[in-house]
Coordinates of N, CA and C in Angstrom, one line a residue:
X683 N 95.4 -84.9 35.5 CA 96.2 -84.6 36.7 C 96.2 -85.8 37.6
X684 N 95.0 -86.3 37.9 CA 94.9 -87.4 38.8 C 95.7 -88.6 38.3
X685 N 95.6 -88.9 36.9 CA 96.3 -90.0 36.3 C 97.8 -89.8 36.5
X686 N 98.3 -88.6 36.3 CA 99.8 -88.4 36.5 C 100.2 -88.7 37.9
X687 N 99.4 -88.3 38.9 CA 99.7 -88.5 40.3 C 99.7 -90.0 40.6
X688 N 98.7 -90.7 40.0 CA 98.6 -92.2 40.2 C 99.9 -92.8 39.6
X689 N 100.2 -92.4 38.4 CA 101.4 -93.0 37.8 C 102.7 -92.8 38.6
X690 N 102.8 -91.6 39.2 CA 103.9 -91.2 40.1 C 103.9 -92.2 41.3
X691 N 102.8 -92.6 41.7 CA 102.7 -93.5 42.9 C 102.8 -95.0 42.5
X692 N 102.9 -95.2 41.1 CA 103.0 -96.6 40.6 C 101.7 -97.3 40.5
X693 N 100.6 -96.5 40.4 CA 99.3 -97.1 40.2 C 98.8 -96.8 38.8
X694 N 98.4 -97.8 38.1 CA 97.9 -97.7 36.7 C 96.4 -97.8 36.8
X695 N 95.7 -96.8 36.5 CA 94.3 -96.8 36.6 C 93.7 -97.4 35.3
X696 N 92.8 -98.3 35.4 CA 92.1 -98.8 34.2 C 90.6 -98.8 34.5
X697 N 89.8 -99.5 33.7 CA 88.4 -99.5 33.9 C 87.9 -100.2 35.1
X698 N 88.8 -101.0 35.7 CA 88.4 -101.8 36.9 C 88.9 -101.1 38.2
X699 N 89.6 -99.9 38.0 CA 90.1 -99.2 39.2 C 89.1 -98.2 39.6
X700 N 89.0 -98.1 40.9 CA 88.0 -97.1 41.5 C 88.7 -96.2 42.5
X701 N 88.3 -95.0 42.5 CA 88.8 -94.0 43.5 C 88.3 -94.4 44.9
X702 N 87.0 -94.6 45.0 CA 86.4 -94.9 46.3 C 85.9 -96.4 46.2
X703 N 86.2 -97.2 47.2 CA 85.8 -98.6 47.2 C 85.2 -99.0 48.5
X704 N 84.6 -100.1 48.6 CA 84.2 -100.7 49.8 C 85.4 -101.2 50.5
X705 N 85.3 -101.7 51.8 CA 86.4 -102.1 52.5 C 87.2 -103.2 51.9
X706 N 86.5 -104.1 51.1 CA 87.2 -105.2 50.5 C 87.7 -104.9 49.1
X707 N 87.6 -103.6 48.7 CA 88.2 -103.1 47.4 C 87.2 -103.2 46.3
X708 N 86.0 -103.8 46.5 CA 85.0 -103.8 45.4 C 84.4 -102.5 45.2
X709 N 83.9 -102.2 44.0 CA 83.3 -100.9 43.7 C 82.2 -100.5 44.7
X710 N 82.2 -99.2 45.0 CA 81.2 -98.7 45.9 C 79.9 -98.4 45.1
X711 N 78.9 -99.0 45.5 CA 77.6 -98.8 44.8 C 76.9 -97.5 45.5
X712 N 76.2 -96.8 44.7 CA 75.5 -95.6 45.3 C 74.7 -95.9 46.5
X713 N 74.1 -97.0 46.5 CA 73.3 -97.4 47.7 C 74.2 -97.6 48.9
X714 N 75.4 -98.1 48.7 CA 76.4 -98.4 49.8 C 76.8 -97.0 50.4
X715 N 77.0 -96.0 49.5 CA 77.4 -94.7 50.0 C 76.3 -94.1 50.8
X716 N 75.1 -94.2 50.3 CA 73.9 -93.7 51.1 C 73.9 -94.4 52.4
X717 N 74.1 -95.7 52.5 CA 74.0 -96.4 53.7 C 75.1 -96.0 54.7
X718 N 76.3 -95.8 54.2 CA 77.4 -95.4 55.0 C 77.2 -94.0 55.6
X719 N 76.7 -93.1 54.7 CA 76.4 -91.7 55.2 C 75.3 -91.8 56.2
X720 N 74.3 -92.5 56.0 CA 73.2 -92.6 56.9 C 73.6 -93.2 58.2
X721 N 74.5 -94.2 58.2 CA 75.0 -94.7 59.5 C 75.8 -93.7 60.3
X722 N 76.6 -93.0 59.6 CA 77.4 -91.9 60.2 C 76.5 -90.8 60.8
X723 N 75.5 -90.4 60.0 CA 74.6 -89.4 60.5 C 73.8 -89.9 61.7
X724 N 73.4 -91.1 61.7 CA 72.6 -91.7 62.8 C 73.4 -91.7 64.1
X725 N 74.7 -92.0 63.9 CA 75.6 -92.1 65.1 C 75.7 -90.7 65.7
X726 N 75.6 -89.6 64.9 CA 75.7 -88.3 65.4 C 74.3 -87.6 65.6
X727 N 73.3 -88.4 65.4 CA 71.9 -87.9 65.5 C 71.6 -86.8 64.6
X728 N 72.0 -86.9 63.4 CA 71.8 -85.9 62.3 C 71.1 -86.6 61.2
X729 N 70.1 -85.9 60.6 CA 69.4 -86.4 59.4 C 69.9 -85.7 58.1
X730 N 69.7 -86.3 57.0 CA 70.0 -85.6 55.7 C 69.2 -84.4 55.6
X731 N 67.9 -84.5 56.0 CA 67.1 -83.3 56.0 C 67.6 -82.2 56.9
X732 N 68.2 -82.6 58.1 CA 68.8 -81.6 59.0 C 70.0 -80.9 58.3
X733 N 70.8 -81.7 57.6 CA 71.9 -81.1 56.9 C 71.5 -80.1 55.8
X734 N 70.4 -80.5 55.2 CA 69.8 -79.6 54.1 C 69.4 -78.3 54.8
X735 N 68.7 -78.4 55.9 CA 68.2 -77.2 56.6 C 69.3 -76.4 57.1
X736 N 70.3 -77.0 57.6 CA 71.5 -76.3 58.1 C 72.2 -75.6 57.0
X737 N 72.3 -76.2 55.8 CA 73.0 -75.6 54.7 C 72.2 -74.3 54.3
X738 N 70.9 -74.4 54.2 CA 70.0 -73.3 53.8 C 70.2 -72.2 54.9
X739 N 70.2 -72.6 56.1 CA 70.3 -71.6 57.2 C 71.6 -70.8 57.2
X740 N 72.7 -71.6 56.9 CA 74.0 -70.9 56.9 C 74.1 -70.0 55.7
X741 N 73.5 -70.4 54.5 CA 73.5 -69.5 53.4 C 72.8 -68.2 53.7
X742 N 71.6 -68.3 54.2 CA 70.9 -67.1 54.5 C 71.6 -66.2 55.6
X743 N 72.2 -66.9 56.6 CA 72.9 -66.1 57.6 C 74.1 -65.4 57.0
X744 N 74.6 -66.0 55.9 CA 75.8 -65.4 55.2 C 75.3 -64.4 54.2
X745 N 74.0 -64.0 54.2 CA 73.4 -63.0 53.3 C 73.5 -63.4 51.9
X746 N 73.4 -64.8 51.6 CA 73.2 -65.3 50.3 C 71.8 -64.9 49.9
X747 N 71.6 -64.4 48.7 CA 70.2 -64.0 48.3 C 69.3 -65.2 48.3
X748 N 68.1 -65.0 48.9 CA 67.1 -66.1 49.0 C 66.8 -66.8 47.7
X749 N 66.9 -66.1 46.6 CA 66.6 -66.7 45.3 C 67.7 -67.8 45.0
X750 N 68.9 -67.5 45.4 CA 70.0 -68.5 45.2 C 69.7 -69.7 46.1
X751 N 69.3 -69.4 47.3 CA 69.0 -70.5 48.3 C 67.8 -71.4 47.7
X752 N 66.8 -70.7 47.2 CA 65.6 -71.4 46.6 C 66.1 -72.3 45.5
X753 N 66.9 -71.8 44.6 CA 67.4 -72.6 43.5 C 68.2 -73.8 43.9
X754 N 69.1 -73.6 44.9 CA 69.9 -74.7 45.4 C 69.1 -75.8 46.1
X755 N 68.1 -75.4 46.8 CA 67.2 -76.3 47.5 C 66.2 -77.0 46.5
X756 N 66.0 -76.4 45.4 CA 65.0 -77.0 44.4 C 63.6 -76.7 44.7
X757 N 63.4 -75.6 45.5 CA 62.0 -75.2 45.8 C 61.4 -74.7 44.5
X758 N 60.1 -74.9 44.3 CA 59.5 -74.5 43.1 C 59.2 -73.0 43.0
X759 N 59.3 -72.3 44.2 CA 59.1 -70.9 44.2 C 59.9 -70.3 45.4
X760 N 60.2 -69.0 45.3 CA 60.9 -68.4 46.4 C 60.0 -68.2 47.6
X761 N 58.7 -68.2 47.4 CA 57.7 -68.1 48.5 C 57.9 -69.3 49.4
X762 N 58.1 -70.5 48.9 CA 58.3 -71.7 49.7 C 59.5 -71.5 50.6
X763 N 60.6 -71.1 50.0 CA 61.8 -70.9 50.7 C 61.6 -69.8 51.8
X764 N 61.0 -68.7 51.5 CA 60.8 -67.7 52.5 C 59.8 -68.1 53.6
X765 N 58.8 -68.9 53.3 CA 57.9 -69.4 54.3 C 58.6 -70.2 55.3
X766 N 59.6 -71.0 54.8 CA 60.3 -71.9 55.7 C 61.4 -71.2 56.5
X767 N 62.1 -70.3 55.8 CA 63.4 -69.8 56.4 C 63.4 -68.3 56.8
X768 N 62.3 -67.6 56.6 CA 62.3 -66.2 56.8 C 62.6 -65.9 58.3
X769 N 62.2 -66.8 59.2 CA 62.5 -66.5 60.6 C 64.0 -66.5 60.9
X770 N 64.8 -67.0 60.0 CA 66.2 -67.0 60.2 C 66.9 -65.7 59.8
X771 N 66.0 -64.8 59.3 CA 66.5 -63.5 58.8 C 65.9 -62.3 59.6
X772 N 66.2 -62.3 60.9 CA 65.6 -61.3 61.7 C 66.0 -59.9 61.4
X773 N 67.2 -59.7 60.8 CA 67.7 -58.4 60.5 C 67.0 -57.8 59.3
X774 N 66.1 -58.6 58.6 CA 65.4 -58.0 57.5 C 64.5 -56.8 57.9
X775 N 63.8 -57.0 59.0 CA 63.0 -55.9 59.5 C 63.8 -54.6 59.8
X776 N 64.9 -54.9 60.5 CA 65.8 -53.7 60.8 C 66.3 -53.0 59.6
X777 N 66.7 -53.8 58.6 CA 67.2 -53.2 57.3 C 66.1 -52.5 56.6
X778 N 64.9 -53.0 56.6 CA 63.8 -52.3 56.0 C 63.5 -51.0 56.7
X779 N 63.6 -51.0 58.0 CA 63.3 -49.8 58.8 C 64.4 -48.8 58.5
X780 N 65.6 -49.2 58.4 CA 66.7 -48.2 58.1 C 66.5 -47.6 56.7
X781 N 66.0 -48.4 55.7 CA 65.7 -47.9 54.4 C 64.6 -46.9 54.5
X782 N 63.5 -47.3 55.2 CA 62.4 -46.4 55.4 C 62.9 -45.0 56.0
X783 N 63.7 -45.1 57.0 CA 64.2 -43.9 57.6 C 65.0 -43.0 56.6
X784 N 65.9 -43.7 55.8 CA 66.7 -43.0 54.8 C 65.8 -42.3 53.8
X785 N 64.7 -43.0 53.3 CA 63.8 -42.5 52.4 C 63.1 -41.3 52.9
X786 N 62.6 -41.4 54.2 CA 61.9 -40.3 54.8 C 62.8 -39.0 54.9
X787 N 64.0 -39.3 55.4 CA 65.0 -38.2 55.5 C 65.2 -37.5 54.2
X788 N 65.4 -38.3 53.1 CA 65.6 -37.7 51.8 C 64.4 -37.0 51.3
X789 N 63.2 -37.5 51.6 CA 62.0 -36.8 51.2 C 61.8 -35.5 51.9
X790 N 62.1 -35.5 53.2 CA 62.0 -34.3 54.1 C 63.0 -33.3 53.6
X791 N 64.3 -33.7 53.3 CA 65.3 -32.8 52.9 C 64.9 -32.1 51.6
X792 N 64.3 -33.0 50.7 CA 63.9 -32.4 49.4 C 62.8 -31.4 49.5
X793 N 61.8 -31.7 50.5 CA 60.7 -30.8 50.7 C 61.3 -29.5 51.3
X794 N 62.3 -29.6 52.2 CA 62.9 -28.4 52.8 C 63.6 -27.6 51.7
X795 N 64.3 -28.2 50.8 CA 65.0 -27.5 49.7 C 64.1 -26.8 48.8
X796 N 63.0 -27.5 48.5 CA 62.0 -26.9 47.5 C 61.2 -25.8 48.2
X797 N 60.8 -26.1 49.4 CA 59.9 -25.2 50.1 C 60.5 -24.0 50.8

């Protein structure tokens, strides 16, 4: 699809053609990209680690399962993820309390029905 679009624009891609280049048109090296991103982040006072933390925080706030977050972050265990990010899930206690209440109500109803 990209090749067709390039041909439509009159560009013929070959082995020397690159989608992303440096300002002078030379190939972008991975280190150059890291440097460019680092400079951008420094200007905005953001770190790559901060972006990683924000990503994890937003996933958990969006109720993405912590196991998925653990896998995306590459933590060796879900315990590590939960140790770091559980404070971002304050509604977990409220949800657990509502489950407890529902279970108690069901047990009490069952006892009343039997007894």
